[in-house]
Amino acid sequence: MENEEKKIYVSQAVKKRLPRYYRYLRQLLEDGKLRISSLELAALMNVTASQIRQDLNCFGGFGQQGYGYNVKYLFGKISEILGVGERYTAVIIGAGNLGHALAASGTFKDRGVILKALFDISSEKIGKSISGFPVYSLDELDEYCMNERVDIAVLTVPGSAVASVSEKIAATDIKGVWNFSEVELSLPPRLSVENVHLGDKLMNLCYDIKSNQSEEESAGAGQEE
Ligand code: NAD
């Protein structure tokens, strides 16, 4: 069908890089930059120009020979691919340290996601507000989701609570879980899950430091020989 919107499929590797393009292009727009060459964008993002061209070609290029990329257009297209304009809505489940920090950050707003509320089981937290967002009892989640559109649940509960909270999430129309708990989720396949594990990233960093040290040591030993 001619009018049917063409669905864009991108590889997992490109999908992972898109949020980074989104961040850099948003900053360029804020700085009033209207166009940018693949070379300039590559230097800014510390990748190769051919990587940029390859990535952006996946969904039609958007660049013009001799002109470079129109920043606003490219930002618009990447926002569209990432669903930023969909105005997805989120709730945080677990109003503890991490729940507080996420509610207070610009993480949601900066990416077009509307944070609506937090849910918890602690009577000390229920009924209060955190960074202007109401905290409700987890028992109200089901009813809340029937009355309000909720697309994303942000999971910041202790590991021991994950199984029971997952069951509650699965019983709603929530479409995706941003999982900060360090437990693998068991959810129906209709739900998308994105796991975040900062500790793993720290270990990757330690690994890189250790590898660099070993390389330096063996290079040093080589010179001494
Ligand atoms: P926290 O103890 O400060 O907060 C947990 C909150 O969850 C509390 O407010 C508690 O009342 C609430 N809660 C407990 N059971 C609940 C339930 N069944 N339903 C709803 N709320 C419930 O803990 P935190 O430091 O905010 O950490 C939260 C989670 O995030 C933990 O699982 C922790 O391991 C994890 N964490 C992950 C990362 C990461 O990189 N992914 C980093 C830090 C913490």
PDB file of N, CA, C and O and ligand atoms in Angstrom, residues 93-99 119-122 125 138 155-159 161 164-165 179-182 196-199, ligand 1:
ATOM      1  N   ILE A  93       8.204   2.126  40.559  1.00  0.00           N
ATOM      2  CA  ILE A  93       7.745   1.228  41.629  1.00  0.00           C
ATOM      3  C   ILE A  93       8.924   0.987  42.570  1.00  0.00           C
ATOM      4  O   ILE A  93       9.916   0.365  42.190  1.00  0.00           O
ATOM      5  N   GLY A  94       8.812   1.528  43.767  1.00  0.00           N
ATOM      6  CA  GLY A  94       9.905   1.500  44.752  1.00  0.00           C
ATOM      7  C   GLY A  94      10.426   2.906  44.955  1.00  0.00           C
ATOM      8  O   GLY A  94      11.281   3.378  44.208  1.00  0.00           O
ATOM      9  N   ALA A  95       9.865   3.578  45.969  1.00  0.00           N
ATOM     10  CA  ALA A  95      10.220   4.995  46.189  1.00  0.00           C
ATOM     11  C   ALA A  95      11.355   5.139  47.200  1.00  0.00           C
ATOM     12  O   ALA A  95      11.272   5.928  48.136  1.00  0.00           O
ATOM     13  N   GLY A  96      12.414   4.333  47.006  1.00  0.00           N
ATOM     14  CA  GLY A  96      13.575   4.406  47.906  1.00  0.00           C
ATOM     15  C   GLY A  96      14.637   5.347  47.344  1.00  0.00           C
ATOM     16  O   GLY A  96      14.314   6.297  46.635  1.00  0.00           O
ATOM     17  N   ASN A  97      15.904   5.052  47.672  1.00  0.00           N
ATOM     18  CA  ASN A  97      17.009   5.920  47.223  1.00  0.00           C
ATOM     19  C   ASN A  97      17.019   6.108  45.713  1.00  0.00           C
ATOM     20  O   ASN A  97      17.083   7.232  45.216  1.00  0.00           O
ATOM     21  N   LEU A  98      16.963   4.978  45.000  1.00  0.00           N
ATOM     22  CA  LEU A  98      17.057   5.057  43.543  1.00  0.00           C
ATOM     23  C   LEU A  98      15.800   5.690  42.942  1.00  0.00           C
ATOM     24  O   LEU A  98      15.882   6.516  42.025  1.00  0.00           O
ATOM     25  N   GLY A  99      14.652   5.293  43.477  1.00  0.00           N
ATOM     26  CA  GLY A  99      13.380   5.878  43.012  1.00  0.00           C
ATOM     27  C   GLY A  99      13.388   7.396  43.176  1.00  0.00           C
ATOM     28  O   GLY A  99      12.995   8.135  42.270  1.00  0.00           O
ATOM     29  N   PHE A 119       5.064   4.286  43.274  1.00  0.00           N
ATOM     30  CA  PHE A 119       4.293   3.324  44.067  1.00  0.00           C
ATOM     31  C   PHE A 119       5.226   2.651  45.065  1.00  0.00           C
ATOM     32  O   PHE A 119       6.387   2.389  44.758  1.00  0.00           O
ATOM     33  N   ASP A 120       4.707   2.384  46.257  1.00  0.00           N
ATOM     34  CA  ASP A 120       5.538   1.763  47.289  1.00  0.00           C
ATOM     35  C   ASP A 120       4.610   0.999  48.232  1.00  0.00           C
ATOM     36  O   ASP A 120       3.382   1.078  48.123  1.00  0.00           O
ATOM     37  N   ILE A 121       5.224   0.257  49.165  1.00  0.00           N
ATOM     38  CA  ILE A 121       4.388  -0.433  50.163  1.00  0.00           C
ATOM     39  C   ILE A 121       4.574   0.188  51.550  1.00  0.00           C
ATOM     40  O   ILE A 121       3.883  -0.186  52.495  1.00  0.00           O
ATOM     41  N   SER A 122       5.518   1.108  51.668  1.00  0.00           N
ATOM     42  CA  SER A 122       5.815   1.660  52.988  1.00  0.00           C
ATOM     43  C   SER A 122       4.810   2.757  53.364  1.00  0.00           C
ATOM     44  O   SER A 122       4.635   3.729  52.614  1.00  0.00           O
ATOM     45  N   LYS A 125       5.853   6.324  53.219  1.00  0.00           N
ATOM     46  CA  LYS A 125       6.026   6.997  51.915  1.00  0.00           C
ATOM     47  C   LYS A 125       4.698   7.248  51.185  1.00  0.00           C
ATOM     48  O   LYS A 125       4.548   8.266  50.508  1.00  0.00           O
ATOM     49  N   LEU A 138       1.162   0.343  46.414  1.00  0.00           N
ATOM     50  CA  LEU A 138       1.272  -0.625  45.312  1.00  0.00           C
ATOM     51  C   LEU A 138      -0.081  -1.303  45.061  1.00  0.00           C
ATOM     52  O   LEU A 138      -0.380  -1.694  43.933  1.00  0.00           O
ATOM     53  N   LEU A 155      11.417  -0.218  37.706  1.00  0.00           N
ATOM     54  CA  LEU A 155      11.443  -1.132  38.852  1.00  0.00           C
ATOM     55  C   LEU A 155      12.639  -0.850  39.752  1.00  0.00           C
ATOM     56  O   LEU A 155      13.781  -1.158  39.391  1.00  0.00           O
ATOM     57  N   THR A 156      12.369  -0.279  40.905  1.00  0.00           N
ATOM     58  CA  THR A 156      13.452   0.037  41.857  1.00  0.00           C
ATOM     59  C   THR A 156      13.092  -0.502  43.247  1.00  0.00           C
ATOM     60  O   THR A 156      13.165   0.211  44.244  1.00  0.00           O
ATOM     61  N   VAL A 157      12.672  -1.768  43.260  1.00  0.00           N
ATOM     62  CA  VAL A 157      12.338  -2.426  44.539  1.00  0.00           C
ATOM     63  C   VAL A 157      13.467  -3.396  44.891  1.00  0.00           C
ATOM     64  O   VAL A 157      14.250  -3.780  44.023  1.00  0.00           O
ATOM     65  N   PRO A 158      13.550  -3.832  46.157  1.00  0.00           N
ATOM     66  CA  PRO A 158      14.566  -4.841  46.495  1.00  0.00           C
ATOM     67  C   PRO A 158      14.313  -6.138  45.723  1.00  0.00           C
ATOM     68  O   PRO A 158      13.157  -6.432  45.368  1.00  0.00           O
ATOM     69  N   GLY A 159      15.372  -6.910  45.507  1.00  0.00           N
ATOM     70  CA  GLY A 159      15.263  -8.154  44.752  1.00  0.00           C
ATOM     71  C   GLY A 159      14.169  -9.072  45.274  1.00  0.00           C
ATOM     72  O   GLY A 159      13.462  -9.711  44.491  1.00  0.00           O
ATOM     73  N   ALA A 161      11.362  -8.440  46.351  1.00  0.00           N
ATOM     74  CA  ALA A 161       9.995  -8.010  46.009  1.00  0.00           C
ATOM     75  C   ALA A 161       9.707  -8.126  44.510  1.00  0.00           C
ATOM     76  O   ALA A 161       8.573  -7.929  44.066  1.00  0.00           O
ATOM     77  N   SER A 164       6.782 -10.669  43.140  1.00  0.00           N
ATOM     78  CA  SER A 164       5.391 -10.260  43.392  1.00  0.00           C
ATOM     79  C   SER A 164       5.040  -8.984  42.621  1.00  0.00           C
ATOM     80  O   SER A 164       3.934  -8.860  42.098  1.00  0.00           O
ATOM     81  N   VAL A 165       5.987  -8.053  42.513  1.00  0.00           N
ATOM     82  CA  VAL A 165       5.704  -6.816  41.770  1.00  0.00           C
ATOM     83  C   VAL A 165       5.543  -7.137  40.277  1.00  0.00           C
ATOM     84  O   VAL A 165       4.676  -6.577  39.599  1.00  0.00           O
ATOM     85  N   ASN A 179      14.209  -2.073  34.257  1.00  0.00           N
ATOM     86  CA  ASN A 179      14.482  -2.876  35.457  1.00  0.00           C
ATOM     87  C   ASN A 179      15.824  -2.524  36.096  1.00  0.00           C
ATOM     88  O   ASN A 179      16.885  -2.868  35.559  1.00  0.00           O
ATOM     89  N   PHE A 180      15.791  -1.878  37.245  1.00  0.00           N
ATOM     90  CA  PHE A 180      17.018  -1.569  37.988  1.00  0.00           C
ATOM     91  C   PHE A 180      17.323  -2.620  39.043  1.00  0.00           C
ATOM     92  O   PHE A 180      18.408  -2.626  39.614  1.00  0.00           O
ATOM     93  N   SER A 181      16.326  -3.453  39.346  1.00  0.00           N
ATOM     94  CA  SER A 181      16.582  -4.481  40.365  1.00  0.00           C
ATOM     95  C   SER A 181      17.608  -5.434  39.766  1.00  0.00           C
ATOM     96  O   SER A 181      17.666  -5.595  38.553  1.00  0.00           O
ATOM     97  N   GLU A 182      18.382  -6.056  40.602  1.00  0.00           N
ATOM     98  CA  GLU A 182      19.442  -6.880  40.028  1.00  0.00           C
ATOM     99  C   GLU A 182      18.975  -8.322  39.839  1.00  0.00           C
ATOM    100  O   GLU A 182      19.742  -9.262  39.998  1.00  0.00           O
ATOM    101  N   VAL A 196      19.113  -2.462  33.705  1.00  0.00           N
ATOM    102  CA  VAL A 196      20.231  -1.541  33.962  1.00  0.00           C
ATOM    103  C   VAL A 196      21.006  -2.093  35.144  1.00  0.00           C
ATOM    104  O   VAL A 196      20.420  -2.373  36.190  1.00  0.00           O
ATOM    105  N   HIS A 197      22.311  -2.257  34.947  1.00  0.00           N
ATOM    106  CA  HIS A 197      23.111  -2.772  36.049  1.00  0.00           C
ATOM    107  C   HIS A 197      24.401  -1.970  36.125  1.00  0.00           C
ATOM    108  O   HIS A 197      25.376  -2.268  35.423  1.00  0.00           O
ATOM    109  N   LEU A 198      24.395  -0.921  36.942  1.00  0.00           N
ATOM    110  CA  LEU A 198      25.558  -0.033  37.018  1.00  0.00           C
ATOM    111  C   LEU A 198      26.799  -0.787  37.487  1.00  0.00           C
ATOM    112  O   LEU A 198      27.905  -0.510  37.041  1.00  0.00           O
ATOM    113  N   GLY A 199      26.595  -1.764  38.375  1.00  0.00           N
ATOM    114  CA  GLY A 199      27.725  -2.539  38.894  1.00  0.00           C
ATOM    115  C   GLY A 199      28.461  -3.269  37.774  1.00  0.00           C
ATOM    116  O   GLY A 199      29.690  -3.396  37.804  1.00  0.00           O
TER     117      GLY A 199
HETATM  118  P1  NAD B   1      15.814   1.261  48.948  1.00  0.00           P
HETATM  119  O1  NAD B   1      15.743   0.251  50.030  1.00  0.00           O
HETATM  120  O2  NAD B   1      16.255   2.644  49.275  1.00  0.00           O
HETATM  121  O3  NAD B   1      14.366   1.393  48.243  1.00  0.00           O
HETATM  122  C1  NAD B   1      13.534   0.302  47.956  1.00  0.00           C
HETATM  123  C2  NAD B   1      12.089   0.801  48.032  1.00  0.00           C
HETATM  124  O4  NAD B   1      11.232  -0.224  47.578  1.00  0.00           O
HETATM  125  C3  NAD B   1      11.649   1.161  49.466  1.00  0.00           C
HETATM  126  O5  NAD B   1      11.023   2.416  49.466  1.00  0.00           O
HETATM  127  C4  NAD B   1      10.672   0.051  49.821  1.00  0.00           C
HETATM  128  O6  NAD B   1       9.658   0.478  50.712  1.00  0.00           O
HETATM  129  C5  NAD B   1      10.120  -0.285  48.444  1.00  0.00           C
HETATM  130  N1  NAD B   1       9.502  -1.606  48.356  1.00  0.00           N
HETATM  131  C6  NAD B   1       9.873  -2.742  48.989  1.00  0.00           C
HETATM  132  N2  NAD B   1       9.054  -3.744  48.595  1.00  0.00           N
HETATM  133  C7  NAD B   1       8.177  -3.212  47.713  1.00  0.00           C
HETATM  134  C8  NAD B   1       7.079  -3.745  46.961  1.00  0.00           C
HETATM  135  N3  NAD B   1       6.726  -5.027  47.035  1.00  0.00           N
HETATM  136  N4  NAD B   1       6.389  -2.897  46.148  1.00  0.00           N
HETATM  137  C9  NAD B   1       6.731  -1.585  46.059  1.00  0.00           C
HETATM  138  N5  NAD B   1       7.748  -1.027  46.755  1.00  0.00           N
HETATM  139  C10 NAD B   1       8.466  -1.850  47.547  1.00  0.00           C
HETATM  140  O7  NAD B   1      16.716   0.624  47.804  1.00  0.00           O
HETATM  141  P2  NAD B   1      17.475   1.394  46.621  1.00  0.00           P
HETATM  142  O8  NAD B   1      18.833   1.719  47.038  1.00  0.00           O
HETATM  143  O9  NAD B   1      16.588   2.477  46.077  1.00  0.00           O
HETATM  144  O10 NAD B   1      17.591   0.228  45.557  1.00  0.00           O
HETATM  145  C11 NAD B   1      16.419  -0.259  44.929  1.00  0.00           C
HETATM  146  C12 NAD B   1      16.725  -1.434  44.012  1.00  0.00           C
HETATM  147  O11 NAD B   1      17.630  -0.996  43.011  1.00  0.00           O
HETATM  148  C13 NAD B   1      17.426  -2.605  44.711  1.00  0.00           C
HETATM  149  O12 NAD B   1      16.965  -3.784  44.094  1.00  0.00           O
HETATM  150  C14 NAD B   1      18.903  -2.397  44.404  1.00  0.00           C
HETATM  151  O13 NAD B   1      19.624  -3.594  44.412  1.00  0.00           O
HETATM  152  C15 NAD B   1      18.791  -1.828  43.017  1.00  0.00           C
HETATM  153  N6  NAD B   1      19.902  -0.984  42.572  1.00  0.00           N
HETATM  154  C16 NAD B   1      20.271  -1.156  41.297  1.00  0.00           C
HETATM  155  C17 NAD B   1      21.274  -0.402  40.769  1.00  0.00           C
HETATM  156  C18 NAD B   1      21.601  -0.659  39.331  1.00  0.00           C
HETATM  157  O14 NAD B   1      22.630  -0.233  38.859  1.00  0.00           O
HETATM  158  N7  NAD B   1      20.759  -1.350  38.646  1.00  0.00           N
HETATM  159  C19 NAD B   1      21.903   0.575  41.520  1.00  0.00           C
HETATM  160  C20 NAD B   1      21.495   0.768  42.836  1.00  0.00           C
HETATM  161  C21 NAD B   1      20.483  -0.024  43.356  1.00  0.00           C
END
